[in-house]
Amino acid sequence: MERPWHKSAIVYTVDVETFADGNGDGIGDFQGLAGKLDYLAGLNINCIWLQPFFPSPNRDHGYDIADYYTVDPRHGTLGDFVEFSQAARDRGIRVIADLVVNHTSIDHPWFQEARRDEKSKYRQYYVWSKDKPANADQGMVFPGKEKTTWTWDDCAKRYYYHRFYWHQPDLDTGNPAVRNEIDKIIKCWLQLGVSGFRVDALPFIITSKGPGKSGFGDCPEYLVAMRQCLSWHRGDAVFMGEANLPPEQVPMYFGEGDRVHVIFNFFVNQHFFLALARGDARPIVDAYAALPKIPEFCQWANFLRTHDELDLARLTDAERQEVFRAFGPEPNMQLYGRGIRRRLAPMLGNDRARIELAHSIMLTLPGTPVLRYGDEIGMGENLALEERDSIRTPMQWANTSNGGFSTAPAGRLVLPVIGGGEFGYEKVNVAAQQRDPESLLNWVEKMTRLRMRVPEFGAGSAAFLETSDPAVLAQCSTLGPSSVFAVHNLSARGVEVDVNLGRGVDGLFDLLTNREHEVRSPERHRFQLNPYGYLWLRSGGGNDT
Ligand code: GLC
Ligand code: CA
């Protein structure tokens, strides 16, 4: 049976600004990105999630939009976007755009008119209060950076509401006129060829806003309406929701499969890092057990790192401290009291075996894997930069000036390239890794190629299996008549482990080494795994197809 594409996709996240500079002005652009499509095709990804590329004063890396309907001139023209997305399509790569409609920039003409003219229809696009609400010092998404969620505007003579930075006023998404605008933005970019949207800050979009208001109001109906707008205009388009949810809220977002298609699995991500910190698989198994079963055509998105801090807010205080100790022990590595502002490779001590293990788990867990630019070559972070900029440095293409990102003088780059040391572009770059058959990049390419041939992992139904060693994560994924197994050793010691295969298995074929595993008992099998070792196996012996 045909599967919906989002259940067998591999997604790659790109920030146009820091990926590749095509015209040498120090800022990444669509021309530069288009020139890297063959690289991305080689990585076997089939969907690019583009972070915001719209006109913006850029106080929050484009998540502060001043115009929803075109491309920021710093990144090129609308024509460059279309040329890029067509070139992507020619390579079988879909494009997803960021839909940032919880808030605009204060520079957006809607806000400018709203603050100047209380009779303007745009006044009601935002959320105002004459007096500062009593709970104004609560609910900031960036605690430590922002002190309030209500900021005084001298022109409007009112306070305006903002969950994020002071310069990102929340749209009143309960206002039907705002909902119409959101529909129009969705339709516009669908018409320009995108296959869907990563919906930024989804829980805040659907929360009732205004002094004294709370809760989700009519959000189930609204999610259905938003989805209908999307699906009527393009049947295979998807919403990928950025929603860091407690398990009990998941059903509200997926509905009966009539709301969002995909949700980023922040809950599992945090427990995954706890599991890595402990060298114990159980936090991952328990996290999945806590999540509800999701509708057939819905999906989780699994990721290692995003462009934001590694948010650990869903762990208990003690668990969070464990992860901090293991992966971000210095105060400067931590952010907002809840997260770690580091890249994957340095967090894992640049230990190749552990980096492979992490990727292998992400590629096999039930869901769609989402990679982030730079992690495939093991890029590092720059903790001298502010907040999340530490992990947003330019892509390292080559051992040439500016790491091959741009021909501009270094001082004109949008963010400095990481140079020198273990993670500098001189050592860590695409060109060098392409030439080295043992490189991380070549390993990632091999694994993504294999993953594309094993749709059971993404689209199948998965069950975790009982093992004799808590360090080992063992999973069986089934699609129709066919089953695959993934076995991962999260610990730094070699293990010999018995796995309850849960079914009569008459043979196992090792997908990574192309060898048969002799199975003595159809129900149990003993595996040997190196420290941080992993296995991908197909049941029934025979060949991988
Ligand atoms: C999301 C983005 C983050 C941004 C925020 C405000 O959380 O991932 O980078 O700062 O929304 O739009
Ligand atoms: Ca440029």
XYZ file of C-alpha atoms and ligand atoms in Angstrom:
558
model
C 0.000 0.000 0.000
C 1.119 3.569 -0.679
C 2.317 5.227 2.508
C 1.905 8.923 3.227
C 5.257 10.482 2.465
C 5.731 12.010 5.903
C 5.858 8.553 7.443
C 8.881 7.515 5.387
C 10.723 10.803 5.145
C 14.125 11.905 6.373
C 14.030 15.615 7.109
C 17.014 17.980 7.130
C 16.825 21.371 8.843
C 18.453 24.346 7.178
C 18.854 27.909 8.307
C 19.310 29.694 4.960
C 21.205 32.456 6.731
C 24.088 30.260 7.858
C 24.138 27.471 5.276
C 25.814 28.785 2.133
C 26.436 32.303 0.869
C 26.011 32.448 -2.908
C 26.808 36.116 -3.555
C 29.646 36.753 -1.132
C 27.990 39.305 1.149
C 28.505 37.215 4.297
C 24.888 36.051 4.604
C 23.545 32.712 3.440
C 20.998 32.808 0.621
C 18.828 30.693 -1.687
C 21.382 30.772 -4.470
C 23.944 29.283 -2.076
C 21.466 26.709 -0.783
C 20.464 25.675 -4.317
C 24.141 25.035 -5.026
C 24.207 22.513 -2.164
C 21.225 20.437 -3.265
C 23.415 17.713 -4.721
C 25.150 17.474 -1.359
C 21.757 17.090 0.328
C 20.602 14.522 -2.231
C 23.782 12.594 -1.387
C 22.707 12.621 2.243
C 19.546 10.748 1.194
C 17.212 13.238 2.784
C 13.933 13.873 0.999
C 12.566 16.870 2.833
C 14.139 20.183 3.813
C 12.666 22.189 6.668
C 13.584 25.800 6.003
C 13.777 27.993 9.059
C 12.200 31.450 8.581
C 13.525 33.273 5.517
C 10.994 36.125 5.445
C 11.716 39.853 5.811
C 12.660 40.416 9.417
C 14.618 42.847 11.565
C 16.326 39.655 12.655
C 16.278 40.108 16.394
C 15.434 36.393 16.735
C 16.962 34.779 13.652
C 13.923 35.471 11.518
C 11.382 34.161 14.055
C 10.326 37.822 14.209
C 8.557 38.337 10.888
C 7.809 41.717 9.308
C 6.223 40.391 6.093
C 4.833 36.874 5.563
C 4.608 37.038 1.800
C 8.095 37.283 0.437
C 11.763 36.456 0.925
C 14.077 38.628 2.998
C 16.251 40.459 0.433
C 19.275 39.337 2.446
C 18.511 35.780 1.282
C 17.547 36.598 -2.315
C 14.288 37.121 -4.158
C 11.054 35.199 -4.439
C 12.382 34.080 -7.823
C 15.442 32.587 -6.116
C 13.147 30.733 -3.729
C 11.083 29.294 -6.574
C 14.200 28.304 -8.490
C 15.552 26.581 -5.386
C 12.324 24.739 -4.607
C 11.987 23.522 -8.196
C 15.591 22.313 -8.171
C 14.825 20.504 -4.911
C 11.745 18.902 -6.449
C 13.828 17.710 -9.402
C 15.911 15.761 -6.910
C 12.876 14.337 -5.144
C 13.305 16.648 -2.166
C 10.280 18.354 -0.632
C 10.402 21.715 1.115
C 8.668 22.644 4.351
C 8.510 26.235 5.593
C 8.366 27.551 9.132
C 4.919 28.944 9.943
C 5.532 31.547 12.649
C 2.117 32.956 13.446
C 1.991 33.055 17.214
C 3.536 36.500 16.965
C 4.940 38.999 14.518
C 7.851 41.379 14.844
C 7.058 44.781 16.313
C 8.219 46.010 12.893
C 5.332 44.293 11.104
C 3.018 46.919 9.539
C 0.070 45.300 11.352
C 1.622 46.084 14.704
C 2.760 49.523 13.664
C -0.752 50.424 12.594
C -2.292 48.746 15.633
C -0.267 50.791 18.066
C -0.864 54.088 16.246
C -4.598 53.837 15.610
C -6.999 52.325 18.085
C -9.745 52.281 15.430
C -7.660 50.310 12.990
C -8.763 46.703 12.473
C -5.189 45.728 13.230
C -5.584 46.877 16.827
C -7.585 43.711 17.438
C -4.904 41.566 15.836
C -2.855 41.862 19.018
C -3.520 41.435 22.714
C -3.671 44.581 24.859
C -4.303 45.639 28.395
C -4.727 49.067 29.989
C -3.164 47.909 33.213
C -0.351 45.530 33.742
C -1.973 42.150 34.483
C -1.125 40.684 37.867
C 0.552 37.629 36.379
C 2.753 39.636 33.985
C 5.914 38.271 35.555
C 4.910 34.701 34.649
C 4.962 32.545 31.538
C 8.033 33.979 29.810
C 9.470 31.470 27.346
C 12.930 32.964 27.815
C 13.261 33.375 31.583
C 16.385 35.236 32.543
C 16.258 37.176 29.269
C 12.727 38.528 29.544
C 11.206 39.705 32.813
C 7.601 40.085 31.750
C 4.977 38.890 29.272
C 3.342 42.347 29.111
C 5.340 45.293 27.783
C 4.227 48.938 27.773
C 3.823 50.606 24.407
C 4.073 54.350 24.635
C 2.277 54.958 21.383
C -0.760 52.742 22.083
C -0.696 53.675 25.772
C -1.381 50.053 26.471
C 0.523 46.961 27.510
C 0.873 44.299 24.796
C 1.215 40.610 25.412
C 4.195 38.507 24.287
C 5.167 34.982 25.298
C 8.566 35.265 23.616
C 10.843 38.311 23.350
C 9.512 41.829 24.001
C 9.824 42.557 20.262
C 7.501 39.657 19.336
C 3.928 40.774 20.162
C 1.493 37.844 20.207
C -1.188 37.812 17.564
C -4.691 37.344 18.944
C -5.186 33.987 17.300
C -8.730 33.861 18.696
C -9.689 36.730 16.384
C -11.339 35.379 13.176
C -9.598 38.084 11.129
C -6.205 36.817 12.339
C -7.239 33.257 11.514
C -8.065 34.424 7.984
C -4.605 35.918 7.684
C -3.052 32.645 8.829
C -5.076 30.774 6.190
C -3.825 33.186 3.549
C -0.197 32.676 4.553
C -0.683 28.905 4.373
C -2.300 29.144 0.935
C 0.349 31.477 -0.405
C 3.288 29.213 0.352
C 1.424 26.087 -0.730
C 0.852 27.817 -4.032
C 4.577 28.487 -4.205
C 5.252 24.806 -3.849
C 5.919 23.927 -0.210
C 4.802 20.518 1.068
C 3.742 21.822 4.431
C 4.843 23.704 7.499
C 6.749 23.333 10.698
C 4.292 25.118 12.968
C 6.281 27.286 15.340
C 5.152 27.535 18.963
C 1.957 25.581 18.278
C 0.701 25.373 21.896
C 0.862 29.153 22.213
C -1.029 29.678 18.953
C -3.979 27.755 20.300
C -3.989 29.077 23.870
C -6.613 31.696 24.711
C -4.937 35.077 25.072
C -5.825 38.207 26.993
C -5.777 39.474 30.568
C -7.096 36.768 32.848
C -7.584 34.272 29.993
C -6.081 30.815 29.992
C -6.720 27.329 28.648
C -7.327 26.088 25.157
C -10.788 27.511 24.424
C -11.977 26.429 20.980
C -8.567 25.139 19.953
C -9.702 21.639 18.859
C -12.109 23.233 16.370
C -9.472 25.717 15.305
C -6.873 23.024 14.679
C -9.369 21.156 12.516
C -10.149 24.329 10.555
C -6.464 25.111 10.027
C -5.887 21.571 8.850
C -8.817 21.774 6.455
C -7.395 24.919 4.931
C -4.107 23.096 4.408
C -5.566 19.860 3.070
C -8.113 21.449 0.752
C -5.354 23.313 -1.014
C -2.824 20.545 -1.133
C -3.840 17.056 -0.165
C -0.413 15.722 0.762
C 0.781 18.799 2.674
C 1.581 18.306 6.343
C 1.793 20.239 9.579
C 4.766 19.380 11.759
C 3.977 20.897 15.124
C 6.619 22.315 17.418
C 4.903 21.317 20.633
C 6.780 20.252 23.728
C 3.861 18.384 25.249
C 3.082 16.391 28.346
C 1.745 13.013 27.157
C -1.830 13.704 28.228
C -2.106 16.639 25.795
C -1.022 14.674 22.723
C -4.531 13.492 21.714
C -5.803 17.059 21.523
C -3.207 17.882 18.870
C -3.619 14.775 16.714
C -7.380 14.453 17.156
C -8.694 11.629 14.992
C -5.955 12.301 12.479
C -7.799 15.478 11.452
C -5.461 18.030 13.084
C -1.651 18.100 12.891
C 0.136 15.282 11.090
C 3.450 15.238 12.913
C 4.624 16.402 16.322
C 8.246 16.832 17.319
C 8.885 14.313 20.038
C 10.339 16.580 22.709
C 9.161 14.209 25.410
C 11.192 11.289 24.092
C 14.122 13.565 23.177
C 14.600 14.615 26.810
C 14.333 11.066 28.080
C 16.700 9.952 25.343
C 19.398 12.269 26.704
C 18.657 11.038 30.220
C 19.115 7.476 28.938
C 22.407 8.413 27.263
C 23.601 10.126 30.443
C 22.799 7.016 32.508
C 23.875 4.417 29.966
C 20.458 2.886 30.588
C 17.750 2.314 27.980
C 14.799 2.354 30.358
C 14.016 6.101 30.251
C 13.368 5.751 26.490
C 11.129 2.715 26.899
C 9.239 4.378 29.756
C 8.808 7.596 27.778
C 7.199 5.733 24.878
C 5.046 3.801 27.295
C 3.749 7.095 28.716
C 2.725 8.358 25.276
C -0.685 7.513 23.844
C -1.108 5.511 20.669
C -1.419 7.945 17.789
C -3.772 7.842 14.766
C -2.605 5.796 11.796
C -1.556 8.614 9.518
C 0.005 10.702 12.267
C 3.646 10.564 13.164
C 6.321 11.537 15.654
C 9.372 13.481 14.486
C 12.567 12.324 16.189
C 15.580 14.559 16.467
C 18.841 14.757 18.347
C 19.392 18.506 18.418
C 17.480 21.459 17.023
C 18.454 25.102 16.533
C 17.224 25.775 20.079
C 18.590 24.748 23.445
C 18.181 21.098 24.419
C 15.062 21.690 26.496
C 14.929 19.438 29.571
C 11.910 21.001 31.248
C 9.867 17.785 31.168
C 12.381 15.916 33.338
C 12.285 16.029 37.111
C 14.750 18.434 38.751
C 17.008 15.551 39.735
C 16.932 14.026 36.237
C 17.677 17.398 34.649
C 20.696 17.797 36.926
C 21.920 14.375 35.816
C 21.772 15.436 32.162
C 23.407 18.782 32.968
C 26.237 16.978 34.764
C 26.792 14.618 31.856
C 26.412 16.945 28.890
C 26.450 20.578 30.008
C 28.187 20.887 33.377
C 29.314 24.515 33.087
C 26.840 27.302 33.773
C 27.691 28.885 30.421
C 26.536 25.703 28.656
C 23.096 25.977 30.246
C 20.270 28.256 29.218
C 16.942 29.512 30.591
C 17.385 27.266 33.622
C 16.085 24.306 31.624
C 18.373 23.513 28.728
C 21.779 23.033 27.173
C 23.032 25.263 24.356
C 25.488 22.818 22.820
C 25.867 20.824 19.618
C 25.647 17.043 19.687
C 29.284 16.113 18.981
C 30.890 18.116 21.821
C 28.099 17.062 24.199
C 29.084 13.469 23.543
C 32.787 14.208 24.030
C 33.329 13.872 20.273
C 33.253 10.123 20.870
C 32.542 8.609 17.454
C 30.998 5.430 18.840
C 28.585 7.418 20.975
C 27.719 9.833 18.160
C 26.939 6.847 15.921
C 24.816 5.274 18.631
C 22.799 8.488 19.049
C 22.179 8.767 15.309
C 21.343 5.107 14.976
C 18.710 5.391 17.706
C 17.200 8.494 16.110
C 17.025 6.717 12.749
C 15.274 3.658 14.151
C 12.882 4.917 16.843
C 9.246 4.960 15.772
C 8.856 8.194 13.832
C 10.430 10.380 11.174
C 14.050 11.416 11.735
C 14.942 15.106 11.555
C 18.617 15.953 11.115
C 20.073 19.382 11.660
C 22.676 20.892 9.358
C 26.201 20.397 10.628
C 25.507 17.408 12.876
C 26.303 15.046 9.991
C 29.913 16.242 10.095
C 30.062 16.593 13.885
C 30.186 20.387 14.139
C 30.835 22.040 17.496
C 29.479 25.093 19.297
C 30.811 28.551 20.112
C 29.931 29.342 23.716
C 31.287 32.879 23.370
C 28.148 33.717 21.373
C 24.892 34.766 23.035
C 22.055 32.398 23.957
C 21.269 29.939 21.154
C 23.676 31.546 18.691
C 26.282 29.177 20.122
C 24.826 26.384 17.956
C 23.907 28.460 14.902
C 27.346 29.072 13.405
C 27.837 28.737 9.637
C 28.073 25.361 7.951
C 31.663 24.167 7.537
C 32.147 23.184 3.913
C 35.905 23.168 3.419
C 39.289 24.035 4.842
C 39.285 27.388 3.031
C 38.568 30.883 4.319
C 35.361 31.105 6.356
C 35.141 27.329 6.139
C 33.900 27.690 2.568
C 30.650 29.283 3.797
C 31.292 32.693 2.232
C 33.901 34.640 0.293
C 33.174 37.825 2.289
C 35.750 39.221 4.734
C 35.394 37.297 8.023
C 34.180 40.411 9.847
C 31.102 40.638 7.611
C 29.742 37.153 8.282
C 26.308 36.858 9.839
C 27.901 34.783 12.627
C 31.549 33.758 12.970
C 32.619 30.396 11.587
C 34.152 28.089 14.192
C 37.896 28.030 13.559
C 40.796 26.312 15.307
C 40.772 23.459 17.793
C 38.989 20.147 17.683
C 35.840 21.482 15.973
C 37.292 24.226 13.766
C 36.553 24.208 10.030
C 40.186 23.322 9.352
C 39.501 19.875 10.847
C 35.747 19.467 10.622
C 34.424 20.145 7.140
C 32.415 18.508 4.357
C 35.163 18.363 1.727
C 37.614 16.523 3.984
C 34.956 14.083 5.141
C 33.786 13.350 1.619
C 37.306 12.178 0.800
C 37.652 10.030 3.894
C 35.752 6.742 3.584
C 35.790 6.365 7.387
C 34.366 9.824 8.115
C 31.225 10.539 10.100
C 29.670 12.065 6.972
C 30.186 8.885 4.960
C 28.821 6.864 7.829
C 25.690 9.076 8.031
C 25.191 8.751 4.263
C 25.434 4.992 4.518
C 22.944 4.854 7.376
C 20.397 7.192 5.765
C 20.617 5.175 2.521
C 19.934 2.010 4.459
C 17.174 3.685 6.469
C 15.393 4.608 3.226
C 15.377 0.921 2.347
C 13.897 -0.041 5.705
C 10.556 1.794 5.852
C 9.481 -0.476 8.710
C 11.335 1.838 11.108
C 9.484 4.963 10.071
C 6.106 3.724 9.044
C 5.721 0.450 10.912
C 4.339 -0.238 14.353
C 7.038 -0.627 16.962
C 7.349 -2.565 20.189
C 10.167 -2.515 22.702
C 11.449 -5.937 23.672
C 12.464 -7.362 27.000
C 16.251 -7.641 27.421
C 18.505 -9.157 30.060
C 20.541 -5.954 30.395
C 18.959 -2.561 31.132
C 21.642 -0.821 29.074
C 20.205 -2.346 25.926
C 17.348 -0.912 23.908
C 15.759 -3.536 21.675
C 12.904 -2.777 19.348
C 10.891 -4.616 16.738
C 9.191 -2.623 13.979
C 6.594 -4.307 11.812
C 5.020 -3.243 8.562
C 2.686 -5.715 6.938
C 4.368 -9.130 6.896
C 7.852 -7.833 7.473
C 9.734 -7.112 10.697
C 13.026 -5.454 11.534
C 14.877 -5.246 14.826
C 17.137 -2.548 16.224
C 19.359 -3.299 19.188
C 21.382 -0.556 20.884
C 23.853 -0.694 23.749
C 23.731 2.628 25.575
C 26.564 1.794 27.929
C 30.322 2.250 27.691
C 30.891 -1.477 28.302
C 30.632 -4.383 25.917
C 27.540 -6.513 26.618
C 26.200 -9.952 25.972
C 22.477 -9.674 26.134
C 19.485 -11.940 25.735
C 16.594 -10.358 23.878
C 13.092 -11.708 23.891
C 12.262 -11.457 20.201
C 8.591 -11.691 21.007
C 7.746 -13.911 18.060
C 8.963 -17.006 16.296
C 11.961 -15.793 14.335
C 13.715 -18.322 12.122
C 16.631 -16.180 11.100
C 18.076 -12.713 11.413
C 19.917 -10.890 8.686
C 22.353 -8.196 9.815
C 21.610 -5.153 7.653
C 24.840 -3.386 8.576
C 27.294 -6.193 7.886
C 25.200 -8.220 5.428
C 25.622 -11.390 7.454
C 23.190 -13.981 8.763
C 22.799 -14.331 12.528
C 22.278 -17.913 13.476
C 19.187 -18.075 15.699
C 19.146 -21.018 18.089
C 15.828 -20.315 19.699
C 13.007 -18.685 17.746
C 11.924 -16.711 20.846
C 15.188 -15.534 22.371
C 18.458 -14.489 20.967
C 21.794 -13.638 22.522
C 23.557 -10.635 21.025
C 27.063 -9.359 21.599
C 27.495 -5.634 21.386
C 30.552 -3.384 21.663
C 30.490 -0.364 23.937
C 27.793 1.883 22.391
C 27.312 -0.827 19.759
C 24.182 -1.232 17.639
C 22.574 -3.689 15.249
C 19.909 -3.390 12.567
C 18.420 -6.771 11.669
C 15.790 -8.099 9.353
C 13.751 -11.016 10.525
C 13.430 -14.121 8.426
C 17.000 -14.160 7.167
C 17.396 -13.766 3.427
C 18.291 -10.575 1.732
C 17.526 -7.022 2.481
C 15.276 -5.728 -0.280
C 10.358 28.641 18.559
C 11.657 28.620 17.808
C 12.634 29.538 18.482
C 12.051 30.936 18.505
C 10.662 30.946 19.115
C 9.969 32.240 18.880
O 10.472 28.128 19.828
O 12.129 27.314 17.704
O 13.877 29.514 17.871
O 12.885 31.803 19.237
O 9.846 29.943 18.581
O 9.448 32.289 17.579
Ca 24.478 36.181 0.464
